[in-house]
PDB file of C-alpha atoms in Angstrom:
ATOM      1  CA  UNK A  18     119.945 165.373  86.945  1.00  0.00           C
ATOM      2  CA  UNK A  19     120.224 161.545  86.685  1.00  0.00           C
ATOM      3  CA  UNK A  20     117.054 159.739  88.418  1.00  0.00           C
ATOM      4  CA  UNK A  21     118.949 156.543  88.132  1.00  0.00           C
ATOM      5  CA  UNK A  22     116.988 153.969  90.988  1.00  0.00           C
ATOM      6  CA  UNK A  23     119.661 151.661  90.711  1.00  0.00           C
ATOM      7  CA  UNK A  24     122.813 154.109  90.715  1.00  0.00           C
ATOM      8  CA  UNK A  25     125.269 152.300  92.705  1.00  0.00           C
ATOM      9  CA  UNK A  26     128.799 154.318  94.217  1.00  0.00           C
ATOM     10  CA  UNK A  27     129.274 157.585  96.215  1.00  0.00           C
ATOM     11  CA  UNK A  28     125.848 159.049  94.302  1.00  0.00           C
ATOM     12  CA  UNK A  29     123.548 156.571  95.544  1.00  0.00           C
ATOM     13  CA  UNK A  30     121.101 157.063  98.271  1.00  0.00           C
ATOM     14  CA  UNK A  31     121.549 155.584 101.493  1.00  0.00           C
ATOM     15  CA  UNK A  32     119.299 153.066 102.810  1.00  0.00           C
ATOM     16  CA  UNK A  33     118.417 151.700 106.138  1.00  0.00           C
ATOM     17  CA  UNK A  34     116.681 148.921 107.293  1.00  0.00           C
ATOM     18  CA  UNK A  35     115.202 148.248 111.077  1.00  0.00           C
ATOM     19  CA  UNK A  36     117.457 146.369 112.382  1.00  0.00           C
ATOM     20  CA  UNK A  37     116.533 142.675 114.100  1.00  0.00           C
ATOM     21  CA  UNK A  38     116.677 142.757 118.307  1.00  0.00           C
ATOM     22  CA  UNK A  39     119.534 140.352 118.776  1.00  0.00           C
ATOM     23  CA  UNK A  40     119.351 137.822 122.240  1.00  0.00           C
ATOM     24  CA  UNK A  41     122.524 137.541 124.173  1.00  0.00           C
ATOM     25  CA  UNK A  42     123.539 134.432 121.883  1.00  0.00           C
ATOM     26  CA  UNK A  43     123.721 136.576 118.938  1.00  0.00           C
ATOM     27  CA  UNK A  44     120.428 134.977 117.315  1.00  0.00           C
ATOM     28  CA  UNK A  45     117.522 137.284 116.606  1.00  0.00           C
ATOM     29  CA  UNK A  46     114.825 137.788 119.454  1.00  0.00           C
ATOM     30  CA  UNK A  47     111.688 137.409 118.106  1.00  0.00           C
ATOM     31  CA  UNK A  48     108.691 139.355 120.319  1.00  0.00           C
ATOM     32  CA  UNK A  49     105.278 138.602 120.554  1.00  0.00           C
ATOM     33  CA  UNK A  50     104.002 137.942 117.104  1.00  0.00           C
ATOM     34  CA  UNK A  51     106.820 137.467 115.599  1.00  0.00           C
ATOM     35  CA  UNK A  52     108.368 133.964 114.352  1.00  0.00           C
ATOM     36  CA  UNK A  53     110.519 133.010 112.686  1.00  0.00           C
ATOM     37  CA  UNK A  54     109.851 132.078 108.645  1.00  0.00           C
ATOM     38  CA  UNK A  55     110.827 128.341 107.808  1.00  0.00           C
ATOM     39  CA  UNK A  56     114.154 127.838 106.101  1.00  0.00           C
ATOM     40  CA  UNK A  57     114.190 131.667 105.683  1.00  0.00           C
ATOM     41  CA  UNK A  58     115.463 133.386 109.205  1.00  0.00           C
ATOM     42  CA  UNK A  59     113.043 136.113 108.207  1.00  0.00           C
ATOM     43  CA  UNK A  60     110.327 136.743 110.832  1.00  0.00           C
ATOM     44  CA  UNK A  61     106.669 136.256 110.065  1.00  0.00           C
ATOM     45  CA  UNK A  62     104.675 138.711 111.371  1.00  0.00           C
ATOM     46  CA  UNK A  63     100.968 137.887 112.763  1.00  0.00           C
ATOM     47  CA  UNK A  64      99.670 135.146 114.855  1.00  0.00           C
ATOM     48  CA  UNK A  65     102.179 131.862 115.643  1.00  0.00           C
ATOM     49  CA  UNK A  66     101.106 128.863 113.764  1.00  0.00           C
ATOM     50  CA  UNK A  67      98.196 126.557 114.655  1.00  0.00           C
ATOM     51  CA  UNK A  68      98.931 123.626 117.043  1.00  0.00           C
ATOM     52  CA  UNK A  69      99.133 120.029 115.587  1.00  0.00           C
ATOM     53  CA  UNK A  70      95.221 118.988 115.323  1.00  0.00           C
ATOM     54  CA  UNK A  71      95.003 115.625 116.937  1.00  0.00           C
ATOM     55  CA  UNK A  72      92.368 113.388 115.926  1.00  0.00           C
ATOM     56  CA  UNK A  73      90.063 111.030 118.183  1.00  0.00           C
ATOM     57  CA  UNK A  74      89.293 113.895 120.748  1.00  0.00           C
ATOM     58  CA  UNK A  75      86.045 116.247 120.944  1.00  0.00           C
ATOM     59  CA  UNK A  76      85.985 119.447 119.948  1.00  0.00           C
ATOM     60  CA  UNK A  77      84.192 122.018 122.455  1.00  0.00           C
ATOM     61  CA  UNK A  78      80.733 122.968 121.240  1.00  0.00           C
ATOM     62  CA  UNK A  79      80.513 119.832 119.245  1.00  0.00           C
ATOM     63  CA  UNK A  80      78.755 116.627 120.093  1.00  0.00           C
ATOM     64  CA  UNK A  81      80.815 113.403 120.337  1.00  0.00           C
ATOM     65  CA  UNK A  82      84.613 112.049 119.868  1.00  0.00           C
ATOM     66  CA  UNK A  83      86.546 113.675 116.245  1.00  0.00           C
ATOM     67  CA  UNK A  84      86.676 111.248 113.065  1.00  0.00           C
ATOM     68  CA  UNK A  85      89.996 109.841 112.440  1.00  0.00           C
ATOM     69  CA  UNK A  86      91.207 110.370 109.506  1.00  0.00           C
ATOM     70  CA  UNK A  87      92.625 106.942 107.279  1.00  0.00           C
ATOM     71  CA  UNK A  88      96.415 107.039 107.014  1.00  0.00           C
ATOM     72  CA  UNK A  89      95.565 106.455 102.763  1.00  0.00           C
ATOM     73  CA  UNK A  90      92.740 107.951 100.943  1.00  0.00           C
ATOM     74  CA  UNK A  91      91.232 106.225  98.334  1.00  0.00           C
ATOM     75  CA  UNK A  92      92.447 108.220  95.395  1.00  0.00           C
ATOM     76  CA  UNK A  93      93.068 107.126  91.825  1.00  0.00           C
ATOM     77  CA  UNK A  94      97.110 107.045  91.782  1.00  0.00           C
ATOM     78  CA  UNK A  95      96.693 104.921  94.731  1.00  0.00           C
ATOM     79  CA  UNK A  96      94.851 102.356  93.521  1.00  0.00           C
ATOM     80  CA  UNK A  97      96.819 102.350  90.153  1.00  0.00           C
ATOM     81  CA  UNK A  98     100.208 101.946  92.487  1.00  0.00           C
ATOM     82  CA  UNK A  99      98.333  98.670  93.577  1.00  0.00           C
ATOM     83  CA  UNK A 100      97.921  97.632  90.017  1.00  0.00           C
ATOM     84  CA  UNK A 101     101.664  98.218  89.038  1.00  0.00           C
ATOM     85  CA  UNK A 102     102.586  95.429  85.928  1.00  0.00           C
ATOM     86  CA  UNK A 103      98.862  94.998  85.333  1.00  0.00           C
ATOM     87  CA  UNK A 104      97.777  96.059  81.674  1.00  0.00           C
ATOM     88  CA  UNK A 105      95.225  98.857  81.375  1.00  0.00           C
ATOM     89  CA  UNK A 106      93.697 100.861  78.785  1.00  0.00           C
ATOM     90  CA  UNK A 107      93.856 104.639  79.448  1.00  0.00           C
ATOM     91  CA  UNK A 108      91.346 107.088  78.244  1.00  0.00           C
ATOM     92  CA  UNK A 109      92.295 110.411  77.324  1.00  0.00           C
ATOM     93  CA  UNK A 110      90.715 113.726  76.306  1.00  0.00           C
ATOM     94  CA  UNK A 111      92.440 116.890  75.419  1.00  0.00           C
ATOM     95  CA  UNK A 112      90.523 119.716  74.699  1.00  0.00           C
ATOM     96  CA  UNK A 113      91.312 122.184  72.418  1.00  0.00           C
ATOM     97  CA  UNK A 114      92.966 120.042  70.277  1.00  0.00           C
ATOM     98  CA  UNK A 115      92.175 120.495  66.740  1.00  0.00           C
ATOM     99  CA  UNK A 116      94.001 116.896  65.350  1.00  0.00           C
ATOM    100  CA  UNK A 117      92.533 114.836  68.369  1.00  0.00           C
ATOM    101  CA  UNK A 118      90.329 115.492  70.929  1.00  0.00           C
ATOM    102  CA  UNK A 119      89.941 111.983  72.917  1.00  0.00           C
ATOM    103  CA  UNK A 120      93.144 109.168  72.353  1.00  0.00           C
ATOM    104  CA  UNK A 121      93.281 105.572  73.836  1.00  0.00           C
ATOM    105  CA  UNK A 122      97.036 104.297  75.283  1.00  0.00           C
ATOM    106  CA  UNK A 123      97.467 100.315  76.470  1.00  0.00           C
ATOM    107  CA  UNK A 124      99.952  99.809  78.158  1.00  0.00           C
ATOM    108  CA  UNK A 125     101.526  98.112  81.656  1.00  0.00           C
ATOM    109  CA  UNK A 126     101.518 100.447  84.501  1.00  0.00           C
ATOM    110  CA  UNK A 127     105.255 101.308  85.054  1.00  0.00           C
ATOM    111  CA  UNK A 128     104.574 104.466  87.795  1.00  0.00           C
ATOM    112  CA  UNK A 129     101.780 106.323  89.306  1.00  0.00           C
ATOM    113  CA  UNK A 130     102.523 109.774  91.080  1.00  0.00           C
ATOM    114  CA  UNK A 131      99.690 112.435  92.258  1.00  0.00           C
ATOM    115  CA  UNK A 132      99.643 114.010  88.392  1.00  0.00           C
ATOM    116  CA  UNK A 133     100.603 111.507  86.080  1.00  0.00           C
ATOM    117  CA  UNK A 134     100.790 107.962  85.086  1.00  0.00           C
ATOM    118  CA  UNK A 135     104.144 105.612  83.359  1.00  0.00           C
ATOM    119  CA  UNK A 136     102.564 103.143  81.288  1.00  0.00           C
ATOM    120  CA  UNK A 137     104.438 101.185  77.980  1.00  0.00           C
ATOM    121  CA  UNK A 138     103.503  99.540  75.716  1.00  0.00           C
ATOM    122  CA  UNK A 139     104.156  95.739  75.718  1.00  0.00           C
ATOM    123  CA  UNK A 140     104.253  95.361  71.725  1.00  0.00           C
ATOM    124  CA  UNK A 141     106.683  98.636  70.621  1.00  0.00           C
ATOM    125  CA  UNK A 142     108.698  98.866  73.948  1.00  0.00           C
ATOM    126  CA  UNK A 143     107.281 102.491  74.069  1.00  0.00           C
ATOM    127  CA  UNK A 144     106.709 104.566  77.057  1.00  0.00           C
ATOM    128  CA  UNK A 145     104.031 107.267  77.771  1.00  0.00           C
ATOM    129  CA  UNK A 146     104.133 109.694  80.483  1.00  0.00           C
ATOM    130  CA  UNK A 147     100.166 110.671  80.914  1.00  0.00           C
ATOM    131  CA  UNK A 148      99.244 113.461  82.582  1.00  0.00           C
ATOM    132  CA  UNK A 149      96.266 112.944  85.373  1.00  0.00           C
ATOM    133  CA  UNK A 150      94.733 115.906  83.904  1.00  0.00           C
ATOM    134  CA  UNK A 151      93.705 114.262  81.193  1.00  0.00           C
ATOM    135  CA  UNK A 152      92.510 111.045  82.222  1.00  0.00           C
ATOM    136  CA  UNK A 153      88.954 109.719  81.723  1.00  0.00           C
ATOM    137  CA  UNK A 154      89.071 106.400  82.944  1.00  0.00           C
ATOM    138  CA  UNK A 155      90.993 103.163  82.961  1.00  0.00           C
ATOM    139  CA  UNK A 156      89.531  99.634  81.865  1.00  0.00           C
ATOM    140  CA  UNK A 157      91.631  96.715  82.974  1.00  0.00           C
ATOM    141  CA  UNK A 158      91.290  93.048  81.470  1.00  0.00           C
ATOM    142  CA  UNK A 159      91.472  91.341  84.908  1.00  0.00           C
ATOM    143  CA  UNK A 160      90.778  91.618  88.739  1.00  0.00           C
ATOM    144  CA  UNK A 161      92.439  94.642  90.619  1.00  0.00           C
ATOM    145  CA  UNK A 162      94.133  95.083  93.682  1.00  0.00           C
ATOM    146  CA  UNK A 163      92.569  97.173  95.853  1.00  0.00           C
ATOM    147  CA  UNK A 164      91.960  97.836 100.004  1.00  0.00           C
ATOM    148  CA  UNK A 165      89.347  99.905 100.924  1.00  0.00           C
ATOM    149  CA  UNK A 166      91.076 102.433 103.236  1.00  0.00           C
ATOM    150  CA  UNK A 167      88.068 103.378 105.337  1.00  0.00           C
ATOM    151  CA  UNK A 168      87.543  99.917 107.128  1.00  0.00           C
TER     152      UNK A 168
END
């Protein structure tokens, strides 16, 4: 006998699925506890989605108005997007590296995204993309932009 699971044609077992309550529009009714999946028309099963927070209210049981949050935090790719065209030296370490463990770039700040960093390098025309992973710090040779976001 052939215990094929994927045997396709007459042989092959039939399958059924529940089928979705359909509204009078032809769109699936969803019941209580049901919604629909984002961007997949598949329902999610469980309790709906939490409201929208909103900030600058009080929360029962707790003393006093919310925090707001700040509309930027103060977070290194941030402040390195305020420095774009400045010069920096970057300070690296990769471990588990048996040639090198720890490697200096200078270079001008091209880019700065949430996990790496564009910098090239002024003399050679060479650019590095630097992972944030692996940063240490920066030194810079002049004053930096930068807003506290907090105020």
């Amino acid at each position: 006998m052939n215990m094929n699971p994927y045997q396709t044609g007459a042989g092959a077992p039939k399958m059924s699925f529940p089928s979705m309550p359909q509204s009078g529009s032809g769109m699936p009714s969803y019941g209580s506890g049901m919604m629909p999946q984002p961007g997949t028309g598949f329902p999610s099963y469980g309790p709906s989605p939490m409201p929208p927070v909103t900030t600058g209210g009080t929360i029962p049981g707790m003393p006093g108005p919310t925090p707001m949050l700040p509309a930027e935090e103060s977070f290194v790719e941030n402040i390195l997007r305020l420095n774009l065209g400045k010069t920096g030296t970057f300070y690296m370490t990769y471990e588990n590296n048996s040639e090198w463990n720890a490697k200096i770039f200078r270079g001008v700040i091209e880019a700065a995204g949430r996990d790496h960093i564009i910098i090239s390098d002024p003399k050679t025309g060479m650019r590095y993309l630097l992972l944030m992973v692996n940063l240490d710090y920066v030194t810079f040779n002049e004053e930096l932009n930068y807003t506290y976001p907090f105020r």
